[in-house]
Amino acid sequence: MEMLAMLMASFWSIWHGYVKYIVLAIMAICAIFIILVVLFQPGNSSGVSALGGQSETFLSKNKSKTFEHKMKKLTVVASVVFAILCIGFAIVFHFVGF
């Protein structure tokens, strides 16, 4: 019985070390992805025309189908995933004491 406990403790120490590095790698990939998505987004204003206002155009009616809208959605999704991973990592590996 004592040998089984030692074996399980050894297995857990190896497993939790791997899980920690896997979660950190996923967080790093997610952070790099967020940076790249934000860099590829076009600016919100289109120069001087933003000062005077614009009438409704075809682009403004179909904004949900544009590249800009898809990039903004990707930014929000990646940011939420990154935040959840960070909070989960802090809770599991810091407060629990693994």
Short mmCIF file of N, CA and C in Angstrom, two decimals:
data_model
loop_
_atom_site.label_atom_id
_atom_site.label_comp_id
_atom_site.label_asym_id
_atom_site.label_seq_id
_atom_site.Cartn_x
_atom_site.Cartn_y
_atom_site.Cartn_z
N MET A 1 0.82 -1.19 0.00
CA MET A 1 0.00 0.00 0.00
C MET A 1 0.87 1.26 0.00
N GLU A 2 1.94 1.21 0.77
CA GLU A 2 2.84 2.36 0.85
C GLU A 2 3.57 2.58 -0.48
N MET A 3 3.85 1.49 -1.15
CA MET A 3 4.52 1.60 -2.44
C MET A 3 3.59 2.23 -3.48
N LEU A 4 2.32 1.89 -3.41
CA LEU A 4 1.34 2.47 -4.32
C LEU A 4 1.21 3.98 -4.09
N ALA A 5 1.24 4.40 -2.83
CA ALA A 5 1.17 5.83 -2.52
C ALA A 5 2.39 6.55 -3.05
N MET A 6 3.56 5.95 -2.92
CA MET A 6 4.79 6.56 -3.44
C MET A 6 4.75 6.64 -4.96
N LEU A 7 4.24 5.60 -5.59
CA LEU A 7 4.13 5.57 -7.03
C LEU A 7 3.16 6.65 -7.52
N MET A 8 2.03 6.79 -6.84
CA MET A 8 1.06 7.81 -7.22
C MET A 8 1.62 9.22 -7.01
N ALA A 9 2.36 9.43 -5.93
CA ALA A 9 2.96 10.74 -5.68
C ALA A 9 3.99 11.07 -6.75
N SER A 10 4.76 10.07 -7.14
CA SER A 10 5.75 10.26 -8.19
C SER A 10 5.07 10.56 -9.52
N PHE A 11 4.03 9.82 -9.82
CA PHE A 11 3.28 10.05 -11.06
C PHE A 11 2.67 11.44 -11.06
N TRP A 12 2.10 11.88 -9.92
CA TRP A 12 1.47 13.20 -9.86
C TRP A 12 2.49 14.31 -10.04
N SER A 13 3.67 14.16 -9.47
CA SER A 13 4.68 15.22 -9.60
C SER A 13 5.14 15.35 -11.05
N ILE A 14 5.27 14.25 -11.76
CA ILE A 14 5.64 14.30 -13.17
C ILE A 14 4.49 14.88 -13.98
N TRP A 15 3.27 14.42 -13.71
CA TRP A 15 2.11 14.87 -14.47
C TRP A 15 1.85 16.36 -14.28
N HIS A 16 1.92 16.84 -13.06
CA HIS A 16 1.60 18.25 -12.83
C HIS A 16 2.69 19.15 -13.40
N GLY A 17 3.91 18.66 -13.49
CA GLY A 17 4.97 19.43 -14.14
C GLY A 17 4.71 19.59 -15.63
N TYR A 18 4.27 18.52 -16.28
CA TYR A 18 3.96 18.58 -17.70
C TYR A 18 2.74 19.46 -17.97
N VAL A 19 1.72 19.31 -17.14
CA VAL A 19 0.50 20.11 -17.33
C VAL A 19 0.81 21.59 -17.19
N LYS A 20 1.65 21.93 -16.23
CA LYS A 20 2.01 23.34 -16.03
C LYS A 20 2.66 23.92 -17.28
N TYR A 21 3.58 23.19 -17.87
CA TYR A 21 4.28 23.69 -19.06
C TYR A 21 3.37 23.69 -20.30
N ILE A 22 2.46 22.75 -20.38
CA ILE A 22 1.52 22.73 -21.51
C ILE A 22 0.58 23.94 -21.43
N VAL A 23 0.06 24.23 -20.23
CA VAL A 23 -0.83 25.39 -20.06
C VAL A 23 -0.07 26.68 -20.34
N LEU A 24 1.17 26.77 -19.87
CA LEU A 24 1.98 27.97 -20.14
C LEU A 24 2.25 28.13 -21.63
N ALA A 25 2.48 27.03 -22.33
CA ALA A 25 2.70 27.10 -23.78
C ALA A 25 1.44 27.55 -24.51
N ILE A 26 0.28 27.04 -24.10
CA ILE A 26 -0.98 27.46 -24.70
C ILE A 26 -1.23 28.94 -24.44
N MET A 27 -0.91 29.40 -23.23
CA MET A 27 -1.08 30.82 -22.91
C MET A 27 -0.15 31.69 -23.75
N ALA A 28 1.08 31.25 -23.98
CA ALA A 28 2.02 32.02 -24.80
C ALA A 28 1.54 32.08 -26.25
N ILE A 29 1.07 30.96 -26.77
CA ILE A 29 0.56 30.94 -28.15
C ILE A 29 -0.66 31.85 -28.27
N CYS A 30 -1.53 31.82 -27.28
CA CYS A 30 -2.72 32.67 -27.29
C CYS A 30 -2.34 34.15 -27.21
N ALA A 31 -1.35 34.49 -26.40
CA ALA A 31 -0.90 35.88 -26.30
C ALA A 31 -0.30 36.38 -27.61
N ILE A 32 0.50 35.54 -28.25
CA ILE A 32 1.08 35.91 -29.55
C ILE A 32 -0.01 36.06 -30.59
N PHE A 33 -1.01 35.19 -30.55
CA PHE A 33 -2.12 35.28 -31.49
C PHE A 33 -2.90 36.58 -31.29
N ILE A 34 -3.13 36.97 -30.03
CA ILE A 34 -3.83 38.23 -29.76
C ILE A 34 -3.05 39.41 -30.32
N ILE A 35 -1.74 39.40 -30.11
CA ILE A 35 -0.90 40.49 -30.62
C ILE A 35 -0.99 40.57 -32.14
N LEU A 36 -0.91 39.44 -32.81
CA LEU A 36 -0.96 39.44 -34.27
C LEU A 36 -2.33 39.88 -34.80
N VAL A 37 -3.39 39.42 -34.16
CA VAL A 37 -4.73 39.81 -34.62
C VAL A 37 -4.94 41.31 -34.45
N VAL A 38 -4.49 41.87 -33.34
CA VAL A 38 -4.64 43.31 -33.12
C VAL A 38 -3.80 44.10 -34.13
N LEU A 39 -2.62 43.61 -34.44
CA LEU A 39 -1.78 44.31 -35.41
C LEU A 39 -2.36 44.29 -36.82
N PHE A 40 -3.07 43.24 -37.18
CA PHE A 40 -3.63 43.14 -38.52
C PHE A 40 -4.96 43.87 -38.67
N GLN A 41 -5.52 44.38 -37.59
CA GLN A 41 -6.79 45.09 -37.68
C GLN A 41 -6.58 46.47 -38.29
N PRO A 42 -7.47 46.86 -39.18
CA PRO A 42 -7.38 48.23 -39.71
C PRO A 42 -7.85 49.24 -38.67
N GLY A 43 -7.51 50.50 -38.88
CA GLY A 43 -7.91 51.55 -37.95
C GLY A 43 -9.41 51.77 -37.95
N ASN A 44 -9.93 52.35 -36.87
CA ASN A 44 -11.37 52.58 -36.75
C ASN A 44 -11.85 53.77 -37.57
N SER A 45 -11.06 54.82 -37.64
CA SER A 45 -11.50 56.00 -38.37
C SER A 45 -10.82 56.04 -39.73
N SER A 46 -11.50 56.69 -40.66
CA SER A 46 -10.93 56.77 -42.00
C SER A 46 -10.48 58.19 -42.31
N GLY A 47 -9.75 58.78 -41.39
CA GLY A 47 -9.17 60.09 -41.63
C GLY A 47 -10.14 61.22 -41.44
N VAL A 48 -10.12 62.18 -42.38
CA VAL A 48 -10.90 63.41 -42.28
C VAL A 48 -12.39 63.13 -42.41
N SER A 49 -12.78 62.11 -43.11
CA SER A 49 -14.21 61.82 -43.29
C SER A 49 -14.89 61.46 -41.98
N ALA A 50 -14.12 61.05 -40.98
CA ALA A 50 -14.71 60.71 -39.69
C ALA A 50 -15.16 61.96 -38.94
N LEU A 51 -14.60 63.12 -39.27
CA LEU A 51 -14.97 64.36 -38.58
C LEU A 51 -16.37 64.83 -38.97
N GLY A 52 -16.70 64.78 -40.23
CA GLY A 52 -17.97 65.29 -40.71
C GLY A 52 -19.11 64.30 -40.64
N GLY A 53 -18.83 63.05 -40.41
CA GLY A 53 -19.88 62.03 -40.41
C GLY A 53 -20.14 61.55 -41.82
N GLN A 54 -20.69 60.38 -41.91
CA GLN A 54 -20.97 59.80 -43.23
C GLN A 54 -22.41 59.34 -43.28
N SER A 55 -22.94 59.33 -44.47
CA SER A 55 -24.26 58.75 -44.63
C SER A 55 -24.13 57.24 -44.64
N GLU A 56 -25.22 56.55 -44.54
CA GLU A 56 -25.20 55.10 -44.50
C GLU A 56 -24.76 54.55 -45.86
N THR A 57 -23.77 53.70 -45.84
CA THR A 57 -23.24 53.13 -47.07
C THR A 57 -23.48 51.63 -47.09
N PHE A 58 -23.15 51.01 -48.20
CA PHE A 58 -23.27 49.56 -48.32
C PHE A 58 -22.38 48.87 -47.31
N LEU A 59 -21.18 49.42 -47.09
CA LEU A 59 -20.24 48.82 -46.15
C LEU A 59 -20.78 48.87 -44.72
N SER A 60 -21.39 49.97 -44.34
CA SER A 60 -21.90 50.07 -42.98
C SER A 60 -23.11 49.16 -42.77
N LYS A 61 -23.87 48.88 -43.83
CA LYS A 61 -25.02 47.98 -43.70
C LYS A 61 -24.57 46.53 -43.53
N ASN A 62 -23.49 46.15 -44.20
CA ASN A 62 -23.00 44.77 -44.18
C ASN A 62 -21.70 44.64 -43.39
N LYS A 63 -21.62 45.36 -42.29
CA LYS A 63 -20.39 45.39 -41.50
C LYS A 63 -20.05 44.02 -40.90
N SER A 64 -21.03 43.20 -40.61
CA SER A 64 -20.77 41.91 -39.96
C SER A 64 -20.07 40.92 -40.88
N LYS A 65 -20.03 41.20 -42.18
CA LYS A 65 -19.40 40.28 -43.12
C LYS A 65 -17.99 40.71 -43.51
N THR A 66 -17.51 41.80 -42.97
CA THR A 66 -16.22 42.33 -43.39
C THR A 66 -15.07 41.67 -42.65
N PHE A 67 -13.90 41.85 -43.19
CA PHE A 67 -12.67 41.34 -42.58
C PHE A 67 -12.43 41.98 -41.22
N GLU A 68 -12.73 43.26 -41.11
CA GLU A 68 -12.53 43.99 -39.86
C GLU A 68 -13.39 43.42 -38.74
N HIS A 69 -14.62 43.10 -39.04
CA HIS A 69 -15.52 42.54 -38.03
C HIS A 69 -15.04 41.15 -37.58
N LYS A 70 -14.58 40.36 -38.52
CA LYS A 70 -14.08 39.02 -38.17
C LYS A 70 -12.83 39.12 -37.30
N MET A 71 -11.97 40.09 -37.58
CA MET A 71 -10.76 40.27 -36.77
C MET A 71 -11.12 40.73 -35.36
N LYS A 72 -12.12 41.60 -35.23
CA LYS A 72 -12.55 42.04 -33.91
C LYS A 72 -13.14 40.88 -33.11
N LYS A 73 -13.90 40.02 -33.78
CA LYS A 73 -14.45 38.84 -33.11
C LYS A 73 -13.34 37.91 -32.64
N LEU A 74 -12.34 37.69 -33.50
CA LEU A 74 -11.21 36.85 -33.12
C LEU A 74 -10.46 37.43 -31.92
N THR A 75 -10.34 38.75 -31.87
CA THR A 75 -9.67 39.39 -30.75
C THR A 75 -10.42 39.15 -29.45
N VAL A 76 -11.74 39.29 -29.49
CA VAL A 76 -12.54 39.08 -28.29
C VAL A 76 -12.46 37.63 -27.84
N VAL A 77 -12.60 36.70 -28.75
CA VAL A 77 -12.56 35.28 -28.40
C VAL A 77 -11.20 34.89 -27.84
N ALA A 78 -10.13 35.31 -28.49
CA ALA A 78 -8.79 34.97 -28.02
C ALA A 78 -8.50 35.62 -26.67
N SER A 79 -9.00 36.83 -26.45
CA SER A 79 -8.79 37.50 -25.17
C SER A 79 -9.53 36.80 -24.03
N VAL A 80 -10.74 36.35 -24.31
CA VAL A 80 -11.51 35.63 -23.28
C VAL A 80 -10.83 34.30 -22.95
N VAL A 81 -10.38 33.58 -23.95
CA VAL A 81 -9.68 32.31 -23.71
C VAL A 81 -8.41 32.56 -22.91
N PHE A 82 -7.67 33.59 -23.26
CA PHE A 82 -6.43 33.92 -22.55
C PHE A 82 -6.73 34.29 -21.09
N ALA A 83 -7.77 35.07 -20.86
CA ALA A 83 -8.12 35.47 -19.49
C ALA A 83 -8.53 34.26 -18.65
N ILE A 84 -9.32 33.37 -19.24
CA ILE A 84 -9.75 32.18 -18.51
C ILE A 84 -8.55 31.29 -18.18
N LEU A 85 -7.64 31.13 -19.13
CA LEU A 85 -6.43 30.34 -18.86
C LEU A 85 -5.59 30.96 -17.75
N CYS A 86 -5.44 32.28 -17.77
CA CYS A 86 -4.65 32.95 -16.75
C CYS A 86 -5.26 32.80 -15.36
N ILE A 87 -6.57 32.99 -15.27
CA ILE A 87 -7.24 32.86 -13.98
C ILE A 87 -7.19 31.41 -13.49
N GLY A 88 -7.45 30.47 -14.40
CA GLY A 88 -7.37 29.06 -14.02
C GLY A 88 -5.97 28.65 -13.60
N PHE A 89 -4.97 29.14 -14.31
CA PHE A 89 -3.58 28.82 -13.96
C PHE A 89 -3.24 29.37 -12.58
N ALA A 90 -3.66 30.60 -12.30
CA ALA A 90 -3.38 31.21 -11.00
C ALA A 90 -4.07 30.45 -9.88
N ILE A 91 -5.30 30.05 -10.09
CA ILE A 91 -6.03 29.34 -9.04
C ILE A 91 -5.42 27.96 -8.79
N VAL A 92 -5.21 27.22 -9.85
CA VAL A 92 -4.75 25.83 -9.69
C VAL A 92 -3.31 25.75 -9.21
N PHE A 93 -2.42 26.50 -9.83
CA PHE A 93 -1.01 26.32 -9.52
C PHE A 93 -0.47 27.25 -8.46
N HIS A 94 -1.22 28.27 -8.07
CA HIS A 94 -0.71 29.14 -7.02
C HIS A 94 -1.48 28.96 -5.72
N PHE A 95 -2.78 29.07 -5.77
CA PHE A 95 -3.56 29.01 -4.55
C PHE A 95 -3.71 27.59 -4.00
N VAL A 96 -3.82 26.62 -4.89
CA VAL A 96 -3.94 25.24 -4.44
C VAL A 96 -2.59 24.71 -3.98
N GLY A 97 -1.52 25.21 -4.55
CA GLY A 97 -0.19 24.85 -4.08
C GLY A 97 0.46 23.73 -4.85
N PHE A 98 0.06 23.51 -6.09
CA PHE A 98 0.69 22.46 -6.87
C PHE A 98 2.01 22.96 -7.31
#
